[in-house]
Tab-separated table of C-alpha atoms in Angstrom:
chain	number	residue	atom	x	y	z
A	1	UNK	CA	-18.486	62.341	-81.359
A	2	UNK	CA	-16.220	59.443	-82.731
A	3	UNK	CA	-13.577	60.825	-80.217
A	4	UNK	CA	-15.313	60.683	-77.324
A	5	UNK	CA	-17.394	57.456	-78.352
A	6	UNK	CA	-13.275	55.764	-78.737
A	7	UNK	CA	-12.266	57.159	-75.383
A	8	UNK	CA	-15.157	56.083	-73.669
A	9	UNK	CA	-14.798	52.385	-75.731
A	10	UNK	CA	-10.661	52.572	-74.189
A	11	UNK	CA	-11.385	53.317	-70.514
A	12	UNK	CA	-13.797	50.757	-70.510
A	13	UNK	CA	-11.696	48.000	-72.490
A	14	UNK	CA	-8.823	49.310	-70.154
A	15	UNK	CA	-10.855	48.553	-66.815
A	16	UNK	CA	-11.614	44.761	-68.792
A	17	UNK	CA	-8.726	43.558	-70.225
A	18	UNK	CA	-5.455	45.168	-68.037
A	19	UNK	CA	-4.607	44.653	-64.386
A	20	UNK	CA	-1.113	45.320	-64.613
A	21	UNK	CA	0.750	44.733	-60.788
A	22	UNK	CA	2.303	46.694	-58.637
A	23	UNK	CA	5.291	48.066	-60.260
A	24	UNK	CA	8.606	46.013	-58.954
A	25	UNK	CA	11.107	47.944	-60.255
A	26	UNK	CA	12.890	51.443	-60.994
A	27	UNK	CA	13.998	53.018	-63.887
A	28	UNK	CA	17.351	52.191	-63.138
A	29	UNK	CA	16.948	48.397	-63.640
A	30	UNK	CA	15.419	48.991	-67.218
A	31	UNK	CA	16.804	50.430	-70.678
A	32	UNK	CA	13.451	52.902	-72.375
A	33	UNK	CA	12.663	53.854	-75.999
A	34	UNK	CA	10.036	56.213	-77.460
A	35	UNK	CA	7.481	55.567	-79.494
A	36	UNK	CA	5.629	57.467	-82.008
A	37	UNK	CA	3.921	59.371	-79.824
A	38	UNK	CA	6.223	60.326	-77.636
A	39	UNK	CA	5.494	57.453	-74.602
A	40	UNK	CA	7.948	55.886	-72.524
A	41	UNK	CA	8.644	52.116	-72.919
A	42	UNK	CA	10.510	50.015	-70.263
A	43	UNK	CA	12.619	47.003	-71.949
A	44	UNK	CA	15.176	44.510	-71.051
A	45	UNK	CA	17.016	42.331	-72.764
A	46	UNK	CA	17.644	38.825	-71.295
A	47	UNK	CA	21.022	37.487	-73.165
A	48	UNK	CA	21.449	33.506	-73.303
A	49	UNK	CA	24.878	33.300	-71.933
A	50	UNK	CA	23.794	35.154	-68.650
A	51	UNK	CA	19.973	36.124	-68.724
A	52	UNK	CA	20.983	39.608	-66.960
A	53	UNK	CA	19.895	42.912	-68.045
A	54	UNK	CA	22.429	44.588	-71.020
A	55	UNK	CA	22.263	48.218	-71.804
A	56	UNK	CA	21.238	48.414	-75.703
A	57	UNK	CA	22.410	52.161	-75.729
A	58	UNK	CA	26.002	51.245	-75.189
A	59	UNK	CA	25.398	48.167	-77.908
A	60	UNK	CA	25.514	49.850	-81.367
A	61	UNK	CA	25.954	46.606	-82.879
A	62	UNK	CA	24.080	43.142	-82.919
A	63	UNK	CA	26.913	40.371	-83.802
A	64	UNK	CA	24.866	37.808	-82.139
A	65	UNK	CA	23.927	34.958	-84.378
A	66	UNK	CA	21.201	34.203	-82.145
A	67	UNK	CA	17.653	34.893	-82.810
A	68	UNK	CA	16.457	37.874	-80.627
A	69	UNK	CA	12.579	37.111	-79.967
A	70	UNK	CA	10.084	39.994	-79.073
A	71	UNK	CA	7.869	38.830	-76.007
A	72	UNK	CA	4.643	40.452	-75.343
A	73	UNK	CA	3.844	39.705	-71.667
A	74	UNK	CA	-0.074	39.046	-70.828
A	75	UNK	CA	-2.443	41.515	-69.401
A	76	UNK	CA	-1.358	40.654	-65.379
A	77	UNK	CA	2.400	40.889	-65.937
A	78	UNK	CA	5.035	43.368	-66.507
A	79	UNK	CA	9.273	42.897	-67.240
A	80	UNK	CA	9.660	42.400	-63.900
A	81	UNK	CA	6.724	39.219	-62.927
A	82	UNK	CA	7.968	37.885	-66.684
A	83	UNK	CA	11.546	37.648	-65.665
A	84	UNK	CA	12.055	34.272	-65.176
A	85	UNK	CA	9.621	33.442	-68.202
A	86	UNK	CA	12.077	35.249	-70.280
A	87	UNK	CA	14.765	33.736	-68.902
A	88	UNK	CA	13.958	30.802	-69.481
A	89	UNK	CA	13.108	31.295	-73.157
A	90	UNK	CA	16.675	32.423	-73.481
A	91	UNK	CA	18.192	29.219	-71.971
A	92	UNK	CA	15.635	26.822	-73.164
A	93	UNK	CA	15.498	28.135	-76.932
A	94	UNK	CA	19.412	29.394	-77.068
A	95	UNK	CA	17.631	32.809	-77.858
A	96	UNK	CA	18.170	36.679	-76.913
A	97	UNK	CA	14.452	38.111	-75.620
A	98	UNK	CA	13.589	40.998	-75.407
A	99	UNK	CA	10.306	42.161	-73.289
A	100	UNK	CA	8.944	44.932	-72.681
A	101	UNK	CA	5.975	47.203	-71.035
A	102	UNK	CA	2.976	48.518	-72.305
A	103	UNK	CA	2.212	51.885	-71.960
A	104	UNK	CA	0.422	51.881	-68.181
A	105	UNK	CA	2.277	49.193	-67.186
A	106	UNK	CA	5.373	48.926	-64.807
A	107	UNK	CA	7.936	52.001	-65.750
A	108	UNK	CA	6.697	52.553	-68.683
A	109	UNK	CA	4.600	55.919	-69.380
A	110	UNK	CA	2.003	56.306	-66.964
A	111	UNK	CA	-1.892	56.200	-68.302
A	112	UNK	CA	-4.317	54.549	-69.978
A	113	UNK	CA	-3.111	51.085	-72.071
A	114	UNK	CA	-4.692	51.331	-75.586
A	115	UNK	CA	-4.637	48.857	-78.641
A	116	UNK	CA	-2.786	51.726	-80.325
A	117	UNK	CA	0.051	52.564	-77.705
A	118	UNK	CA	0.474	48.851	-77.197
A	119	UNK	CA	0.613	48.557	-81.141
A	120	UNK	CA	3.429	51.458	-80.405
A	121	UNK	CA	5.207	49.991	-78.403
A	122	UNK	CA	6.136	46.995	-79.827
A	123	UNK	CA	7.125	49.100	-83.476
A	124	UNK	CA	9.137	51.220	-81.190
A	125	UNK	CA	11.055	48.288	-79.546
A	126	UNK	CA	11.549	46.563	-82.877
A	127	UNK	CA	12.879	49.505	-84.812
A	128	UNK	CA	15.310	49.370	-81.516
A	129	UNK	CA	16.513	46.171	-82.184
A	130	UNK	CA	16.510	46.311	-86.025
A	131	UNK	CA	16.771	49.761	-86.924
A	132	UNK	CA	19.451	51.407	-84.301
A	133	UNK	CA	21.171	48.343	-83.087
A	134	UNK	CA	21.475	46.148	-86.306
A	135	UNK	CA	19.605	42.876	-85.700
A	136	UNK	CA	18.575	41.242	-89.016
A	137	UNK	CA	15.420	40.814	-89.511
A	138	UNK	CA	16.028	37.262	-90.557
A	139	UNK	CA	17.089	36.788	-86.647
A	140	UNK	CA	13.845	38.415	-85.180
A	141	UNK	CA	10.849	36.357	-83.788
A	142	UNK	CA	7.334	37.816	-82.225
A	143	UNK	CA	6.293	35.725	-79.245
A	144	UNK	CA	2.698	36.862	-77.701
A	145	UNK	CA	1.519	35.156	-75.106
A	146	UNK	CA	-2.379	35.884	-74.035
A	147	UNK	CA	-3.496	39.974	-74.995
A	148	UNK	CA	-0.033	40.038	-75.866
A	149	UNK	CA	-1.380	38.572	-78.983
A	150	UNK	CA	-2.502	41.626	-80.490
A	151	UNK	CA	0.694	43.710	-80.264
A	152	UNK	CA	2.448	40.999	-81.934
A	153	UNK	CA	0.031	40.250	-84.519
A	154	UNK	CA	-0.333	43.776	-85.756
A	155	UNK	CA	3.361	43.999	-85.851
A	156	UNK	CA	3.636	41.735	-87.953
A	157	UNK	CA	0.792	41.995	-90.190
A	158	UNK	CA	2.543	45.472	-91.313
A	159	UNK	CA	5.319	45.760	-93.226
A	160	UNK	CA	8.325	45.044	-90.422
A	161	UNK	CA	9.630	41.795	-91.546
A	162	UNK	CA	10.567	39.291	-88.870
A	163	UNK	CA	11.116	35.162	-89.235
A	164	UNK	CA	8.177	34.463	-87.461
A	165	UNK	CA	5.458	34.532	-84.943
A	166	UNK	CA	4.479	32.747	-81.827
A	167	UNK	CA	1.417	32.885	-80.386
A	168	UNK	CA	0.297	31.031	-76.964
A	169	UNK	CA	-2.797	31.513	-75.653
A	170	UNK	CA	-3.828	33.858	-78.091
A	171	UNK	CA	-7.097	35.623	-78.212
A	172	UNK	CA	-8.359	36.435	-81.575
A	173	UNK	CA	-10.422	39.571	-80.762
A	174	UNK	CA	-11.390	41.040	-77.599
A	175	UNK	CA	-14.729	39.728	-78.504
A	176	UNK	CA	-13.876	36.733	-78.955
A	177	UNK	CA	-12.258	36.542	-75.547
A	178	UNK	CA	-15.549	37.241	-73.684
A	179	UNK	CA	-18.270	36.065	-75.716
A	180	UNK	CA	-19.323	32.840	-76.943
A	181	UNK	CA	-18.239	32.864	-80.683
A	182	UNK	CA	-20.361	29.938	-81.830
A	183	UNK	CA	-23.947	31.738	-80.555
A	184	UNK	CA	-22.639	34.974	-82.678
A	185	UNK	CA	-24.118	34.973	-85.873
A	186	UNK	CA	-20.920	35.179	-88.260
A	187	UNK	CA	-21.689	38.546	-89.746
A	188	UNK	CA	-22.501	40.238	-86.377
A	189	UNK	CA	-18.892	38.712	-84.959
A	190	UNK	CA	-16.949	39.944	-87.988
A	191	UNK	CA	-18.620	43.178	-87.158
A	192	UNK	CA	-17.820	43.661	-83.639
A	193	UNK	CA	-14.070	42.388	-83.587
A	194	UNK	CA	-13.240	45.312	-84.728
A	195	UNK	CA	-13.801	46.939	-81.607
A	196	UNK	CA	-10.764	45.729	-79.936
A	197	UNK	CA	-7.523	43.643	-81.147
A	198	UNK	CA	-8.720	42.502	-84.634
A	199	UNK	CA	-5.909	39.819	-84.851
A	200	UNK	CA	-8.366	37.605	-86.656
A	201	UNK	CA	-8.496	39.750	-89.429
A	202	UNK	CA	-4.954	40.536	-89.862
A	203	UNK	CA	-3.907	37.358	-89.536
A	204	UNK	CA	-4.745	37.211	-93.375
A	205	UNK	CA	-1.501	39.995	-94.136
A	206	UNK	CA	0.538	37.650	-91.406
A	207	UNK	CA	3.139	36.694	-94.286
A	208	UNK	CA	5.574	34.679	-91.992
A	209	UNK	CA	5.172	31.147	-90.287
A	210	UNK	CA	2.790	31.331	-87.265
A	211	UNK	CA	2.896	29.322	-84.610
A	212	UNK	CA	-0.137	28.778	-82.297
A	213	UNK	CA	-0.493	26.880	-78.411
A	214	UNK	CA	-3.426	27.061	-76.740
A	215	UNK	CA	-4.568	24.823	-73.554
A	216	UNK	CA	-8.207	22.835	-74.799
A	217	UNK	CA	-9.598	23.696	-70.978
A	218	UNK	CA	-8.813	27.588	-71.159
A	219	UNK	CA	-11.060	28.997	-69.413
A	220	UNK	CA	-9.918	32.789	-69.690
A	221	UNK	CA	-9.697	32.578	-74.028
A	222	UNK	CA	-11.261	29.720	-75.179
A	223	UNK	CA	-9.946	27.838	-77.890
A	224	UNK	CA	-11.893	28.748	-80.492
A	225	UNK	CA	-9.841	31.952	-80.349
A	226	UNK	CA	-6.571	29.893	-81.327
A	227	UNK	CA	-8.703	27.951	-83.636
A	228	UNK	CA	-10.360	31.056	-85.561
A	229	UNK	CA	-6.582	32.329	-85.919
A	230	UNK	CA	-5.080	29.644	-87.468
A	231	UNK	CA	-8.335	29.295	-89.439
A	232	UNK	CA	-7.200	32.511	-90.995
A	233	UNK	CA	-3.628	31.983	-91.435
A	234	UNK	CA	-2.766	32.897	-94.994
A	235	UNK	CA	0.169	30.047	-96.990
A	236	UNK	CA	2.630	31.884	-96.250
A	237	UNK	CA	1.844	31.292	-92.146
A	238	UNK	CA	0.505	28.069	-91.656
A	239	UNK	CA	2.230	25.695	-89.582
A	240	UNK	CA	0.789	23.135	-88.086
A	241	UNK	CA	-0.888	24.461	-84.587
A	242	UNK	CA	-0.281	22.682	-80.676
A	243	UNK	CA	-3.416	22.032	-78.693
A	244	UNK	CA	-3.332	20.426	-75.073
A	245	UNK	CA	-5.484	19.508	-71.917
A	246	UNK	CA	-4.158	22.648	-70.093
A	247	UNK	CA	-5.381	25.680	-68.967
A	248	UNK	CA	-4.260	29.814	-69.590
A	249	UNK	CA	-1.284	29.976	-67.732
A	250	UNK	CA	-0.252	26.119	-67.223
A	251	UNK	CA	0.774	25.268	-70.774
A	252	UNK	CA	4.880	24.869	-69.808
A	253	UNK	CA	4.402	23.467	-66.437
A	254	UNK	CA	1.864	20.897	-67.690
A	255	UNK	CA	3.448	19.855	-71.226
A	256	UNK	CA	7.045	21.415	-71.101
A	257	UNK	CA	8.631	18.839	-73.059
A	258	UNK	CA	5.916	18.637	-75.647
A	259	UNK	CA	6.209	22.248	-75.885
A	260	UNK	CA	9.621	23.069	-75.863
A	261	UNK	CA	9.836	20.101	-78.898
A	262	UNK	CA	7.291	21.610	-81.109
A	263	UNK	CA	8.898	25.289	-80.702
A	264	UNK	CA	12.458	23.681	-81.613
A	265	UNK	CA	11.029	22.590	-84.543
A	266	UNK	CA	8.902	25.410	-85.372
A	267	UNK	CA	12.219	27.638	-85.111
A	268	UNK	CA	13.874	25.471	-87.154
A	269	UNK	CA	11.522	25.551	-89.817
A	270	UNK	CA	11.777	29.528	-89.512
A	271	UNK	CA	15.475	29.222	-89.745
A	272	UNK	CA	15.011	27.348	-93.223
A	273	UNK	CA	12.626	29.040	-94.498
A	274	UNK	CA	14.706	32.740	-93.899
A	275	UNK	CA	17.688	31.105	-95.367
A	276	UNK	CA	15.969	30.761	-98.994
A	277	UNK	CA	16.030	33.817	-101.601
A	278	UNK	CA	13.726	36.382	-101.035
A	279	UNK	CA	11.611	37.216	-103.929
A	280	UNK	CA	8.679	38.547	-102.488
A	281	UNK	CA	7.161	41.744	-102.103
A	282	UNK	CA	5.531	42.899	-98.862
A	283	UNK	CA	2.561	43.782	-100.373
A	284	UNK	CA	2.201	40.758	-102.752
């Protein structure tokens, strides 16, 4: 019963939340690793000095001194529409990126997108990067940008350390993206987010600093979503959040040198905070 009560909860969630385009590319413009499950996942790597696709198979070690940051696309892109996003992360932030598809998306494995193959797909794309081809964790950032939020968040909520997060446009449940949170009674909504892309309650186990934009006249995730996450950010991940008169997907074009300042710094403070001693535990 609990099977069939989750499938029937993912095919519906799947027909709400993805509309991934028309596939733009082949297999031979993208590298692919597996995840836990055995699904395909399309990546690319955009590198500063000429934002062009690398092969990381024939790259067996990272001697970049760049950070490499993990983007999670939103639910209407893939690596091809995010291109020139990515690109110009890379050139804007001196950064590697690396993006990649979720499972239904572009050439990724065919089928239906799930909290738990997108939660895949992200470990198996980091344990690329950090695992097989070397990048220190130190140099690793998350970057989610709308339901690309809940890939990163989970990611780094677990115990694959990374210098820290950045979230724009984030939603903090899938609840929470299509419901009024302030007419939910509080115990009902802490009930229900569970249902799909619980970032608000792992944002407690974030142990990393956390960044958060959101636009004040989104009308796709309202800010309240940003605000509940930040609201939840544990000491260890607080940093002060960016809110502007802007809507879902007009953050850069509206405020791009407001926003490209408070990343800098946000990076920065990463930078610092990686260089200290580590003492902690990951399950302090």
């Amino acid at each position: 019963m609990g099977s069939l009560a989750s499938t029937v909860r993912d095919v519906g969630l799947q027909q709400l939340a993805f509309a991934p385009p028309p596939c733009a590319y082949t297999l031979g413009q993208c590298d692919t690793v597996m995840t836990a499950d055995g699904d395909r996942v399309a990546l690319r790597l955009f590198v500063q000095e000429q934002n062009t696709l690398q092969n990381w198979r024939a790259r067996r070690d990272y001697v970049d001194t760049r950070l490499l940051i993990i983007f999670s696309h939103g639910n209407s892109d893939d690596i091809q529409t995010s291109a020139p996003y990515c690109e110009w992360l890379s050139r804007t932030f001196d950064a590697n990126v690396v993006s990649y598809d979720y499972i239904g998306f572009g050439q990724s494995t065919k089928g239906r997108t799930t909290e738990v193959n997108m939660c895949q797909a992200i470990e198996a794309v980091y344990d690329l990067a950090v695992n097989r081809m070397g990048v220190p964790p130190q140099q690793v950032v998350l970057f989610g940008k709308s339901i690309g939020t809940g890939p990163t968040v989970s990611l780094a909520s677990g115990k694959r350390p990374t210098s820290g997060v950045i979230l724009v446009s984030p939603l903090a449940s899938g609840v929470r993206c299509v419901c009024d949170s302030e007419s939910v009674p509080r115990a009902i909504l802490e009930c229900i987010d569970g249902v799909f892309m619980p970032s608000v309650q792992r944002m407690a186990q974030v142990k990393v600093p956390t960044c958060v934009v959101h636009g004040t006249d989104d009308e796709v995730i309202g800010i309240d979503n940003a605000q509940a996450l930040v609201a939840r950010c544990g000491a260890l991940a607080v940093y002060p959040p960016l809110y502007v008169p802007a809507g879902h997907n007009d953050i850069e074009a509206r405020h791009g040198p407001l926003f490209v300042a408070h990343i800098r710094r946000f990076l920065g403070y990463t930078a610092n905070i990686a260089a200290l001693p580590y003492t902690r535990d990951v399950d302090d």
